[in-house]
Coordinates of C-alpha atoms in Angstrom, one line a residue:
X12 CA 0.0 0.0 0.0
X13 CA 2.6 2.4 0.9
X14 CA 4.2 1.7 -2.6
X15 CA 1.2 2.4 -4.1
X16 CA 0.6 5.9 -2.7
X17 CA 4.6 6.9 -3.2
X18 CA 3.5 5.8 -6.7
X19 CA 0.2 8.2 -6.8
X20 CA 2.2 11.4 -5.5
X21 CA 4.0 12.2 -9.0
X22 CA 1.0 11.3 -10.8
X23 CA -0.9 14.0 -8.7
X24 CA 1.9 16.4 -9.2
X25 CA 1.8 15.0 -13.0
X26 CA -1.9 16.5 -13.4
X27 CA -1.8 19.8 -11.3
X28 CA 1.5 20.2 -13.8
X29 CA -0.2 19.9 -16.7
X30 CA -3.2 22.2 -15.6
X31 CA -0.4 24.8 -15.0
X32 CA 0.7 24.6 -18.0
X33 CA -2.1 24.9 -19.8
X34 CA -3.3 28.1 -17.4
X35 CA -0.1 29.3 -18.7
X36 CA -0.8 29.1 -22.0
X37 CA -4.0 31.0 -22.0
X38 CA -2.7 33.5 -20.3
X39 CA -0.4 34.0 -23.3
X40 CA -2.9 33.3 -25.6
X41 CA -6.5 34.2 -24.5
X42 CA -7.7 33.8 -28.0
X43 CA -6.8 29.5 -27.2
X44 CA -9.3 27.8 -25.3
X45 CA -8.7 24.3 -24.6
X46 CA -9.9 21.9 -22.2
X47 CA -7.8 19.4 -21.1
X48 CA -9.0 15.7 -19.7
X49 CA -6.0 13.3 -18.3
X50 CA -6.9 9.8 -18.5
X51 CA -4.5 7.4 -16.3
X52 CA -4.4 3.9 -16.2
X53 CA -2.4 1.8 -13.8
X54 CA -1.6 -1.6 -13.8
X55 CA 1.4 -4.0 -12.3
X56 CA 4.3 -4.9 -14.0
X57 CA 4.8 -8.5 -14.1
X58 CA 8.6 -8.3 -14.2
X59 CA 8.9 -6.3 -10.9
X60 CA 6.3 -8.0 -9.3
X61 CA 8.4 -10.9 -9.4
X62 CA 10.5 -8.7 -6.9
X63 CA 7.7 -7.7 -4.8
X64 CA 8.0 -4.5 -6.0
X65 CA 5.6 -2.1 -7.6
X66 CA 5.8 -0.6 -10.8
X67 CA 3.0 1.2 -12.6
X68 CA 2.7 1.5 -16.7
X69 CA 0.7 4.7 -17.4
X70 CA -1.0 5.9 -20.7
X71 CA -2.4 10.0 -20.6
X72 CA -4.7 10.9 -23.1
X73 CA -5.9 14.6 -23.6
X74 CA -8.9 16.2 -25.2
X75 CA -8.7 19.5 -26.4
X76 CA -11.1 21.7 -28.0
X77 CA -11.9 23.1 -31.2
X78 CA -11.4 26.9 -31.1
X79 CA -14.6 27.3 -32.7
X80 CA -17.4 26.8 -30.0
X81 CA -20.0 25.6 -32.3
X82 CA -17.3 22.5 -33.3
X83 CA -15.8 20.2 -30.9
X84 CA -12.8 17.8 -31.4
X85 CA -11.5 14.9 -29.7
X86 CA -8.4 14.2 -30.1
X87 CA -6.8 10.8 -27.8
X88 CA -3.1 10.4 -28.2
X89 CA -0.8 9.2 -25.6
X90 CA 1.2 12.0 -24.0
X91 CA 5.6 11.1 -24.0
X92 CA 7.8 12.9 -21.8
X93 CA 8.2 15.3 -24.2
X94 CA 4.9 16.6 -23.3
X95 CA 5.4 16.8 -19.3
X96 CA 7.2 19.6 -17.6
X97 CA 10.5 18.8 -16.5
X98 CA 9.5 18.2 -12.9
X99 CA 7.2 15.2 -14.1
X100 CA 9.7 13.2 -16.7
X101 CA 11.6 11.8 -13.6
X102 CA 9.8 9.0 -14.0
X103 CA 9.7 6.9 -17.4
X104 CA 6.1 7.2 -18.5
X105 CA 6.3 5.0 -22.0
X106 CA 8.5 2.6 -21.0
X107 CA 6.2 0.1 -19.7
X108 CA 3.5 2.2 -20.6
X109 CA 0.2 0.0 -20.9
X110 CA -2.9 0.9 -23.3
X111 CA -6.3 1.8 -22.1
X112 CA -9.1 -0.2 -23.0
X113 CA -10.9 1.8 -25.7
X114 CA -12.8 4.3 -23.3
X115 CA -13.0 7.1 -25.8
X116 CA -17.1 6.0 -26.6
X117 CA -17.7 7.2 -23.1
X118 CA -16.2 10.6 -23.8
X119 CA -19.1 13.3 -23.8
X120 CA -18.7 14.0 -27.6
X121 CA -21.6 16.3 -28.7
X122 CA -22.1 17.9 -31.9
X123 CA -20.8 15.6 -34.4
X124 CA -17.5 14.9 -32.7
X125 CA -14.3 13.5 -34.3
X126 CA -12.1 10.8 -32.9
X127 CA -8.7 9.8 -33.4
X128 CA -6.0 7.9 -32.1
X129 CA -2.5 7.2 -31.7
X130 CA -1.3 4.0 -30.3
X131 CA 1.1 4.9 -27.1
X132 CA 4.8 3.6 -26.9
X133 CA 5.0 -0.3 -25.4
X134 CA 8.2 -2.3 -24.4
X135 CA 9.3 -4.9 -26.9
X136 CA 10.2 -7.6 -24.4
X137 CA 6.9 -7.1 -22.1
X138 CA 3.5 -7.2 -23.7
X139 CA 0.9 -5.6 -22.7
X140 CA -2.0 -7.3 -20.3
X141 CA -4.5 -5.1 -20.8
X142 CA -6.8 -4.4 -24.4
X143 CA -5.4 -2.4 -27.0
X144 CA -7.1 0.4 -28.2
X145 CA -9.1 0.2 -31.1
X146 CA -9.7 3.3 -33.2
X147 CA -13.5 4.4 -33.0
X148 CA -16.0 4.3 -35.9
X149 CA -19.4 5.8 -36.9
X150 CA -22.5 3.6 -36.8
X151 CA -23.0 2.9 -40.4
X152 CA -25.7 4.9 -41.8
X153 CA -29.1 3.7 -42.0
X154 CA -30.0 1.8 -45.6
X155 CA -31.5 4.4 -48.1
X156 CA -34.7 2.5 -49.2
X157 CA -34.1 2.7 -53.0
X158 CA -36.9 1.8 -55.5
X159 CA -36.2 -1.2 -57.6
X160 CA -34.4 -1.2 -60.5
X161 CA -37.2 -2.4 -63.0
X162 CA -35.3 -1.4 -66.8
X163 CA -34.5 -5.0 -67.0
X164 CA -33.0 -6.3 -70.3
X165 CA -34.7 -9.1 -72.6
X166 CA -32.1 -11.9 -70.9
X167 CA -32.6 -10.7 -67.7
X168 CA -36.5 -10.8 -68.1
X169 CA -36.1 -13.8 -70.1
X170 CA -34.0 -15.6 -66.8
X171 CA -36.7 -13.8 -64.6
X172 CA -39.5 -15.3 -66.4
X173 CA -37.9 -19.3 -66.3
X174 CA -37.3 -18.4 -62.4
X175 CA -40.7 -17.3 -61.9
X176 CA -42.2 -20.2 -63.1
X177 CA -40.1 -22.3 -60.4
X178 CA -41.3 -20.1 -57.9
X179 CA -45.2 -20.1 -58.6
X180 CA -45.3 -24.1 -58.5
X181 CA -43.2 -23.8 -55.0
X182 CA -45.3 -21.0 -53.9
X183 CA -48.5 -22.6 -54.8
X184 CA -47.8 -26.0 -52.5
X185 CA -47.4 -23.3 -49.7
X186 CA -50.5 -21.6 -50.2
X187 CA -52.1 -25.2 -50.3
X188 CA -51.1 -26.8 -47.3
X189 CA -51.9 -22.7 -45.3
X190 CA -55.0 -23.1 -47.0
X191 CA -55.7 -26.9 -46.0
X192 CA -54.6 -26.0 -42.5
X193 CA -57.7 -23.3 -42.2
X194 CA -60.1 -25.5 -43.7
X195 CA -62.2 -28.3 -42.9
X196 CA -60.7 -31.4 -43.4
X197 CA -63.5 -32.6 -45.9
X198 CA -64.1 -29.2 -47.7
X199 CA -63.8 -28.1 -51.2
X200 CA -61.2 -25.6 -51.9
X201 CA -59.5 -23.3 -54.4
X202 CA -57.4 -20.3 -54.9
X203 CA -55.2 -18.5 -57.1
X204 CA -51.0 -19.0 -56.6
X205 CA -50.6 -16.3 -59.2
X206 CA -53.3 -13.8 -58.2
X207 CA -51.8 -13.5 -54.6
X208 CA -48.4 -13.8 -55.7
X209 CA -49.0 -11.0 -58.2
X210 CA -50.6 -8.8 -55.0
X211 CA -47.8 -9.4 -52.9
X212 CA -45.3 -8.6 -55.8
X213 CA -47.0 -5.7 -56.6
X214 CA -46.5 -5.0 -52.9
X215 CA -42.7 -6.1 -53.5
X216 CA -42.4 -2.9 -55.2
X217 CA -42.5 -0.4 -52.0
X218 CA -41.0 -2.8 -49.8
X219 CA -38.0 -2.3 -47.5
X220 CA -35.2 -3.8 -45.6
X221 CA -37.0 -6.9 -43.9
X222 CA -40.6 -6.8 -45.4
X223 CA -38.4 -7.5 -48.5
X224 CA -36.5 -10.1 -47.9
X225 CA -39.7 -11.5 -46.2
X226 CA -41.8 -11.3 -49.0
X227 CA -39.3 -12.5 -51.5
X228 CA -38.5 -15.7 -48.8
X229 CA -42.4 -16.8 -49.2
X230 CA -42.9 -16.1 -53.0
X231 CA -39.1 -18.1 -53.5
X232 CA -37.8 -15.2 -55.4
X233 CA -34.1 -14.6 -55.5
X234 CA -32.8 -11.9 -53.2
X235 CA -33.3 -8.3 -54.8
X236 CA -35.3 -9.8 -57.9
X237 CA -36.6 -6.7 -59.1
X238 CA -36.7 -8.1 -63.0
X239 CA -39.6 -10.2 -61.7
X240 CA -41.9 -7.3 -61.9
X241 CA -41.2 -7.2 -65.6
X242 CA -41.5 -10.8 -66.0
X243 CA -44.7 -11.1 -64.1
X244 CA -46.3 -8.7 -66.7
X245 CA -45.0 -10.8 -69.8
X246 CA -47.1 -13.6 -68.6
X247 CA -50.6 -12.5 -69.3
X248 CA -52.2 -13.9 -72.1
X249 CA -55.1 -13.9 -73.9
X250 CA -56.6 -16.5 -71.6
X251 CA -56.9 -14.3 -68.6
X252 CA -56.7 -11.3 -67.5
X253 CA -55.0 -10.3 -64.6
X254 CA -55.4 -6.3 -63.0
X255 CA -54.2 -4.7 -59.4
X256 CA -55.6 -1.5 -57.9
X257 CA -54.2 0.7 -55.1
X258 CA -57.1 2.3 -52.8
X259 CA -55.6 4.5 -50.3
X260 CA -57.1 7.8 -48.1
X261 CA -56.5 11.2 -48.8
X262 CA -54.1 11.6 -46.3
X263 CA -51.5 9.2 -47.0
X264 CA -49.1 10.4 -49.8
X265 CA -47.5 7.7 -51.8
X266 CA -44.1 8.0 -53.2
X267 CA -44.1 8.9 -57.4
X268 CA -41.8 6.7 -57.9
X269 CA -43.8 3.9 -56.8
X270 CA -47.0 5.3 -59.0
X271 CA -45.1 5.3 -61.6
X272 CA -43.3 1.8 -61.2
X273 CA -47.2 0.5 -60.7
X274 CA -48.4 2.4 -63.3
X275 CA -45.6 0.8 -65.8
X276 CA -45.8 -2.9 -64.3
X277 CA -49.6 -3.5 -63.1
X278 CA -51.3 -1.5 -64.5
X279 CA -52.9 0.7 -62.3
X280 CA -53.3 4.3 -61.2
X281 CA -53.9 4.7 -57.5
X282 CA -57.4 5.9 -56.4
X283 CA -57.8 7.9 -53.9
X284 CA -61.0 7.2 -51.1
X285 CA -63.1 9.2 -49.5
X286 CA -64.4 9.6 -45.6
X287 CA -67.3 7.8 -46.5
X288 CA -67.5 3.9 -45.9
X289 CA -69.7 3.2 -47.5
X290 CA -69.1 5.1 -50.9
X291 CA -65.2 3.4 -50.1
X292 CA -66.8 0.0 -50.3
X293 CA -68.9 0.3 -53.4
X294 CA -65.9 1.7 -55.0
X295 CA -64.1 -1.0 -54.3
X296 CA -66.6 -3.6 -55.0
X297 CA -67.8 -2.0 -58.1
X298 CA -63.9 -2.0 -59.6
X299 CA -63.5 -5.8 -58.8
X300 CA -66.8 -7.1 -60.4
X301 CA -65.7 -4.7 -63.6
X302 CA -62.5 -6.9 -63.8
X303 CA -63.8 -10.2 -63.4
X304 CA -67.2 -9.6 -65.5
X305 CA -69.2 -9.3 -62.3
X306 CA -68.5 -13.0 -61.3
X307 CA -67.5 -11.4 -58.2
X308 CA -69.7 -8.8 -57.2
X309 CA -69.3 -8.4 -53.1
X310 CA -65.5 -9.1 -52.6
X311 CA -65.8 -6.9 -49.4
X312 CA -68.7 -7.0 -46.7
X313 CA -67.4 -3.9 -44.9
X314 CA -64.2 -1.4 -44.3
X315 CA -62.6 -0.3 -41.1
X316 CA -63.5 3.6 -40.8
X317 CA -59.7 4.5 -40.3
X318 CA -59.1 2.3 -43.6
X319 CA -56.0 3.8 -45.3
X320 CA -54.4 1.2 -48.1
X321 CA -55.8 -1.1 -49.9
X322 CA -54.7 -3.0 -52.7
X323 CA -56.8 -5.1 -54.6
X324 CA -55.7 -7.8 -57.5
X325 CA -58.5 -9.9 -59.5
X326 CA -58.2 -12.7 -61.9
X327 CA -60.2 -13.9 -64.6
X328 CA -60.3 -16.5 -66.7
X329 CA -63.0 -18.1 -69.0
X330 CA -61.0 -20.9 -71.3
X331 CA -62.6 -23.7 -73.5
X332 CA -62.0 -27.5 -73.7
X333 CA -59.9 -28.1 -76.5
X334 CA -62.4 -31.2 -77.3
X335 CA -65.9 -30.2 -75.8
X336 CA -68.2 -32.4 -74.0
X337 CA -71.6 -33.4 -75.4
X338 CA -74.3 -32.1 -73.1
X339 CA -76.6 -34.7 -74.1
X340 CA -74.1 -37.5 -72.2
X341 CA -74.1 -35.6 -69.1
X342 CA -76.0 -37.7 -66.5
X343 CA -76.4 -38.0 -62.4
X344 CA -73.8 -40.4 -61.2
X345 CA -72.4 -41.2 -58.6
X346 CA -69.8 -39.5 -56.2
X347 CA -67.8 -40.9 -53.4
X348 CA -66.7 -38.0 -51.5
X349 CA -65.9 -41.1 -48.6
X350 CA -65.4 -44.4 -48.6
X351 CA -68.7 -45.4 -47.4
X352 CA -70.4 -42.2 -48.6
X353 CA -71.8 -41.0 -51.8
X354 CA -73.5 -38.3 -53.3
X355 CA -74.7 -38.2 -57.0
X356 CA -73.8 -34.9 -59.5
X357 CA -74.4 -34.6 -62.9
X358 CA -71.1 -36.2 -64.5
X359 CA -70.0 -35.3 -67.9
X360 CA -69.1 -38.3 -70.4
X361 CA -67.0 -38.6 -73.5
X362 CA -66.1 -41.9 -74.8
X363 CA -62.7 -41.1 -76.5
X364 CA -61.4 -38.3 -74.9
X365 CA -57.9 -37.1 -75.8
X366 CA -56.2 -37.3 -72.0
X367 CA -52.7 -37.2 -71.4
X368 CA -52.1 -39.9 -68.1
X369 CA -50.2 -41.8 -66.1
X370 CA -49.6 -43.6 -62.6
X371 CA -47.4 -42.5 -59.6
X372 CA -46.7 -45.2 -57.7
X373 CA -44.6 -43.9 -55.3
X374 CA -47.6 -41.2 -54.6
X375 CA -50.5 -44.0 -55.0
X376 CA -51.5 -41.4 -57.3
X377 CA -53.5 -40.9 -61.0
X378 CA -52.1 -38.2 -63.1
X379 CA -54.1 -36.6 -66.2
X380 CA -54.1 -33.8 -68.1
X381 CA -56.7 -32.2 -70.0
X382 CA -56.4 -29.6 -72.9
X383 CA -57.7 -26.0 -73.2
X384 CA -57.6 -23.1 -74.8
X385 CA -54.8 -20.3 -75.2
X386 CA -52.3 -22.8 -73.6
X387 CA -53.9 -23.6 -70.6
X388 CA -54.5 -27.2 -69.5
X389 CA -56.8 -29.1 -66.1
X390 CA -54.4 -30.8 -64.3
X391 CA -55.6 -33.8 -61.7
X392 CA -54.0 -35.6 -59.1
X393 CA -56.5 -39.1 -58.1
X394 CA -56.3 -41.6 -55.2
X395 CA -55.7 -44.9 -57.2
X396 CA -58.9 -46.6 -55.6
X397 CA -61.2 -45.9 -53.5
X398 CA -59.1 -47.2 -50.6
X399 CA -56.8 -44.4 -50.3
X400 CA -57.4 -40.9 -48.6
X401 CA -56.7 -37.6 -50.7
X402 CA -55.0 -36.4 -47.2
X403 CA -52.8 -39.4 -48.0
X404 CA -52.0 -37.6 -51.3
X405 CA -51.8 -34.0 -49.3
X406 CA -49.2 -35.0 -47.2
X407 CA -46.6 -36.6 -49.8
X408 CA -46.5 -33.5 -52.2
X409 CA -44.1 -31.6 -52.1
X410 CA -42.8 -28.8 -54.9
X411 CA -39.9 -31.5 -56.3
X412 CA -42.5 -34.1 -57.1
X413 CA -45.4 -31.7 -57.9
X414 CA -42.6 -30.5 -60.3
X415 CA -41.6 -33.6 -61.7
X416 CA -45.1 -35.0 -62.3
X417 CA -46.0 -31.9 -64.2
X418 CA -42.7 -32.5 -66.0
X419 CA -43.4 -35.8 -67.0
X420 CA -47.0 -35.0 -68.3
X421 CA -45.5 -32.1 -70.3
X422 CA -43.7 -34.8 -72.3
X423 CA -46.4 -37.8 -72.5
X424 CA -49.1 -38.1 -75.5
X425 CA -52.5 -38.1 -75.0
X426 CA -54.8 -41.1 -75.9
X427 CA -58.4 -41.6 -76.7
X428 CA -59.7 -42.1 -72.9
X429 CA -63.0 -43.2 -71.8
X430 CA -63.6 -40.2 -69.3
X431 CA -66.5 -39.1 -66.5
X432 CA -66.1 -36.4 -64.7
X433 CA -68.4 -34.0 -62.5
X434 CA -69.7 -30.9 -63.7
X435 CA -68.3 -28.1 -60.9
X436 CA -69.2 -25.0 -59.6
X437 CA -67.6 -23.4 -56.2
X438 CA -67.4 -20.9 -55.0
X439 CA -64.8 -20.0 -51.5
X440 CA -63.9 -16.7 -49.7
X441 CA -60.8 -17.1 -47.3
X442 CA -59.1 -14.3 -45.1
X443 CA -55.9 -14.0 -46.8
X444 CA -53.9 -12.6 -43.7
X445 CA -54.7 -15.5 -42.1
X446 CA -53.3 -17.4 -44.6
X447 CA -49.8 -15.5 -44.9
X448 CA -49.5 -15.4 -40.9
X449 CA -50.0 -19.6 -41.3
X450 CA -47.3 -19.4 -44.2
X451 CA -45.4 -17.5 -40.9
X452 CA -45.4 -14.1 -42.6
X453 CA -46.2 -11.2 -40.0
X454 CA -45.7 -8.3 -41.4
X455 CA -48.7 -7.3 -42.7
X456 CA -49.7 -7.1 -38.7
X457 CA -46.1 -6.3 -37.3
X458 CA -43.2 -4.3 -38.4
X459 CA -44.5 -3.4 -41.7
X460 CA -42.0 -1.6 -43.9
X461 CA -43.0 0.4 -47.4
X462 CA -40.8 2.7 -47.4
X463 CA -40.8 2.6 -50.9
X464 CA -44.4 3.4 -51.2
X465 CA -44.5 5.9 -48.9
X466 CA -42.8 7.9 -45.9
X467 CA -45.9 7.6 -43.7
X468 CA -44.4 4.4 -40.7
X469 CA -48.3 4.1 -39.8
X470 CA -49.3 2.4 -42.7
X471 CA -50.6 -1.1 -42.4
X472 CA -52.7 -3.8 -43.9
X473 CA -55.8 -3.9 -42.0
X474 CA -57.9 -6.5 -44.1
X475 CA -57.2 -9.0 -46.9
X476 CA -59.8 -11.4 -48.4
X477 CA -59.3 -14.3 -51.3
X478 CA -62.2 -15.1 -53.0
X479 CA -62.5 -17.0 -56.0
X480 CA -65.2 -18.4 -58.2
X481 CA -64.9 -21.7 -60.2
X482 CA -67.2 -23.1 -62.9
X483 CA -66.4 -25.8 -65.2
X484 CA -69.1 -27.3 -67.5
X485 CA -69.5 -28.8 -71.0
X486 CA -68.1 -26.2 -73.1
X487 CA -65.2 -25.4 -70.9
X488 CA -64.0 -23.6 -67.3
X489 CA -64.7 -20.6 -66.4
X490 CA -63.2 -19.2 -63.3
X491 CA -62.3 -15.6 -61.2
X492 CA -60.5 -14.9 -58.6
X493 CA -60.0 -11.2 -56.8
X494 CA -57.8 -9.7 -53.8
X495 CA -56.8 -13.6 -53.4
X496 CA -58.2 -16.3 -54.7
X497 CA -59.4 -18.4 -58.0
X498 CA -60.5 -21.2 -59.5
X499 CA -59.0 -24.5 -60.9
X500 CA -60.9 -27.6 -62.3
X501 CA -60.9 -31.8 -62.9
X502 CA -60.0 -34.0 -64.6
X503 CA -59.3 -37.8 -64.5
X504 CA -58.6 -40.8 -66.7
X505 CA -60.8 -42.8 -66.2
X506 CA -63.6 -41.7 -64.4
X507 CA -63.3 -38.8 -61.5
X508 CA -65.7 -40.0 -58.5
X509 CA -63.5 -39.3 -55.9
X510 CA -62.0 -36.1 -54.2
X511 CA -58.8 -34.9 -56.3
X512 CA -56.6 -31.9 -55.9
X513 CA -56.5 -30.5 -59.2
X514 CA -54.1 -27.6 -61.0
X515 CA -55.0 -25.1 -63.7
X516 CA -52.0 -25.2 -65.2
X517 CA -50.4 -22.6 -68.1
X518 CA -48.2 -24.4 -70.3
X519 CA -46.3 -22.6 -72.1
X520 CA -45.0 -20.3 -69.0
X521 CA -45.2 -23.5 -66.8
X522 CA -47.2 -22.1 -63.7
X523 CA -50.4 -22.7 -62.3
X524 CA -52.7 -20.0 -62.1
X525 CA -55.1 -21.9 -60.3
X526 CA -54.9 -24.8 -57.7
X527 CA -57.5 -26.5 -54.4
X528 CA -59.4 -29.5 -54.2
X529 CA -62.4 -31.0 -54.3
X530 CA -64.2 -33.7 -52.1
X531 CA -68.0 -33.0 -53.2
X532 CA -68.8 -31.4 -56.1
X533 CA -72.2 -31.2 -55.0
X534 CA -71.6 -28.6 -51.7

């Protein structure tokens, strides 16, 4: 102890030497002003420990001040004897001098302070025990949330549009098995992959930081994908026609980068609401049964009265059977929607229908494929018999087989088939946000970041709905879908009297616009 107080004396004297000199100094010069902090830091040294005997390592740091008041600089730096007065160099002070752990972040730095340092002086032959001093840095600045990048060339629209068609057959399983987890076991049900997926691209557009990597995790787009914007609008066709709409209040000002970028891609020109409910809702209503030839009609019951966003996507398609069925065949048969139950629906009959089929073994499965219109074709996946479950089927599809049966039928013939099937007509509404939080995808509810679409953090999705309408008959299907969902149809290859899952599937882009199941045609 006593060692360690003879020790403390010259530091004292040390500190009241340097405040004299600086006093000094401003005396001379009044137009200086400088503040000076000493920083000490003591620690043993091993070496003369070893002799009992105490000797400290000491690093000094000063701040000074700017001489402009409104600008304040930091400057650390280890002081060498040089620096002392010549009563304080007795003592070595960078011989075993020993660094400070980095303390400069503590340092009361305001109004944009600068920090540098210089690494003190440190015996060769005795390393230091203590942390080195690491120069400070400025948090990074926060990311600048840049609108995408949509002048895409013809390859990179071209690679864009192959990827895409990956994605909507991975994306589409997804929204099955969300879907199938919301609904009743038993229950008929369809939707549209590429209605929502062209929603929550459209949405892709404004997005930031994690909402975008979020969004592009659960549509399986490549990180920063912004030629898929493009893409997505090359693949309309004459066989549907897919529109979005942005529906927002007065008060929330969207970014003109975005309207344009909409504008370009989807379509659209934002529409501003009014406070009135319920003009809002017939507004809304009224634009969705214009796009899907008022098969949909009452897409939305009722709005929130602080609604603020709203963006609304509808599908519709109307295609006709390659080969048309003979309405004079069509007859009530019988369904099994069970084992032991059955129901009878009108069935339609042709006796040498051209249907493109095979068996999955591995799935216990019945593949066929019918052909429509403009590209488009009915995909079905059967039980083999009676004996087997459709949730059997359900739970062993996955994208890599769904891709590779869809494969295979692309390269198989059709062949005169004796075929029955059941005339359809569903019709399902589904709460789409329930949906996306099943598919784990909160943001919509928590954290939601368009910073692209506008500066306003408020903003938030207060309601989503996926209806879709499906109707397949003798002359061919006809199906909608708006805000979520659409249709799909049947098809077997020998004769369809049990539930299915069935695809709507575009071949020529590879991607299924419409996808669900049926176990009674008849509800």
């Amino acid at each position: 102890m006593a060692a360690r107080l003879t020790l403390l004396l010259p530091l004292l004297l040390l500190v009241l030497a340097a405040r004299a000199d600086v006093d000094h100094g401003s005396r001379k010069e009044k137009t200086k002003k400088y503040g000076i902090l000493l920083i000490l830091s003591i620690g043993k040294n091993e070496s003369q420990a070893a002799q009992d005997k105490s000797k400290e390592g000491i690093t000094i740091q000063k701040v000074v001040k700017n001489k402009n008041p409104g600008e304040r600089i930091v400057d650390l730096h280890s002081i060498s004897s040089m620096d002392l007065p010549a009563q304080a160099t007795s003592e070595p002070l960078t011989e075993n001098a020993t660094k400070l752990p980095n303390s400069s972040t503590h340092l009361p730095t305001e109004d944009h302070a600068k920090l540098t340092t210089q690494p003190t002086t440190q015996s060769p032959t005795e390393p230091s025990t203590l942390p080195t001093t690491q120069p400070t840095t400025q948090a990074p600045p926060e990311p600048v949330c840049l609108a995408p990048d949509t002048s895409c060339s013809e390859i990179k629209t071209q690679e864009a549009k192959t990827m895409l068609g990956t994605a909507l057959t991975d994306f589409s399983l997804k929204l099955y098995k969300a879907f199938s987890s919301v609904k009743q076991v038993d229950s008929n049900m369809v939707f549209s992959p590429f209605s929502i997926a062209s929603l929550l691209t459209n949405i892709l557009l404004g997005a930031g930081n994690t909402t975008k990597g979020n969004l592009e995790e659960i549509l399986s787009y490549p990180k920063d994908s912004d030629c898929v914007h493009q893409a997505l609008k090359n693949l309309s066709t004459s066989g549907f026609i897919s529109a979005s709409q942005i529906f927002h209040s007065p008060d929330l000002i969207l970014k003109e980068n975005f309207m344009n970028a909409s504008q370009t891609l989807y379509g659209n020109q934002p529409m501003t609401l009014s406070n009135d409910s319920e003009a809002n809702l017939a507004l809304i209503n009224s634009w969705v049964a214009n796009q899907t030839n008022n098969k949909i009609i009452n897409l939305l019951k009722s709005l929130p009265s602080d609604i603020r966003f709203v963006l609304v996507n509808s599908i519709y398609l109307k295609a006709k059977w390659k080969k048309t069925f003979d309405p004079q065949k069509t007859s009530l048969e019988t369904f099994y929607p069970k084992s032991k139950v059955k129901v009878k629906v009108p069935m339609m009959k042709s006796e040498k229908y051209p249907v493109t089929h095979f068996t999955d073994s591995n799935l216990k499965t019945r593949v066929g494929l019918l052909q429509l219109s403009d590209d488009l074709s009915l995909v079905i996946l059967l039980p083999q018999h009676l004996g087997i479950q459709l949730a059997e089927i359900e739970m062993g599809l996955n994208s890599q087989i769904l891709s590779a049966i869809l494969e295979k039928l692309g390269k198989s013939k059709s062949q005169p088939t004796l075929l029955s099937m059941p005339r359809l007509n569903v019709d399902t509404s589904q709460d789409l946000l329930e949906i996306l939080e099943k598919m784990e995808f909160f943001d919509f509810a928590y954290d939601l970041n368009l910073c692209g679409l506008t500066d306003d953090p408020e903003i938030q999705v207060s309601a989503a709905r996926h209806q879709t309408m499906l109707e397949l008959n003798e002359s061919g299907v006809e199906a909608t879908a708006a805000s979520s969902i659409s249709l799909a149809r049947t098809m077997s290859i020998f004769e369809v009297r049990q539930p299915f899952i069935f695809l709507l599937w575009h071949q020529k882009y590879k991607f299924p616009l419409f996808m669900g199941r049926i176990y009674n045609p008849s509800s």
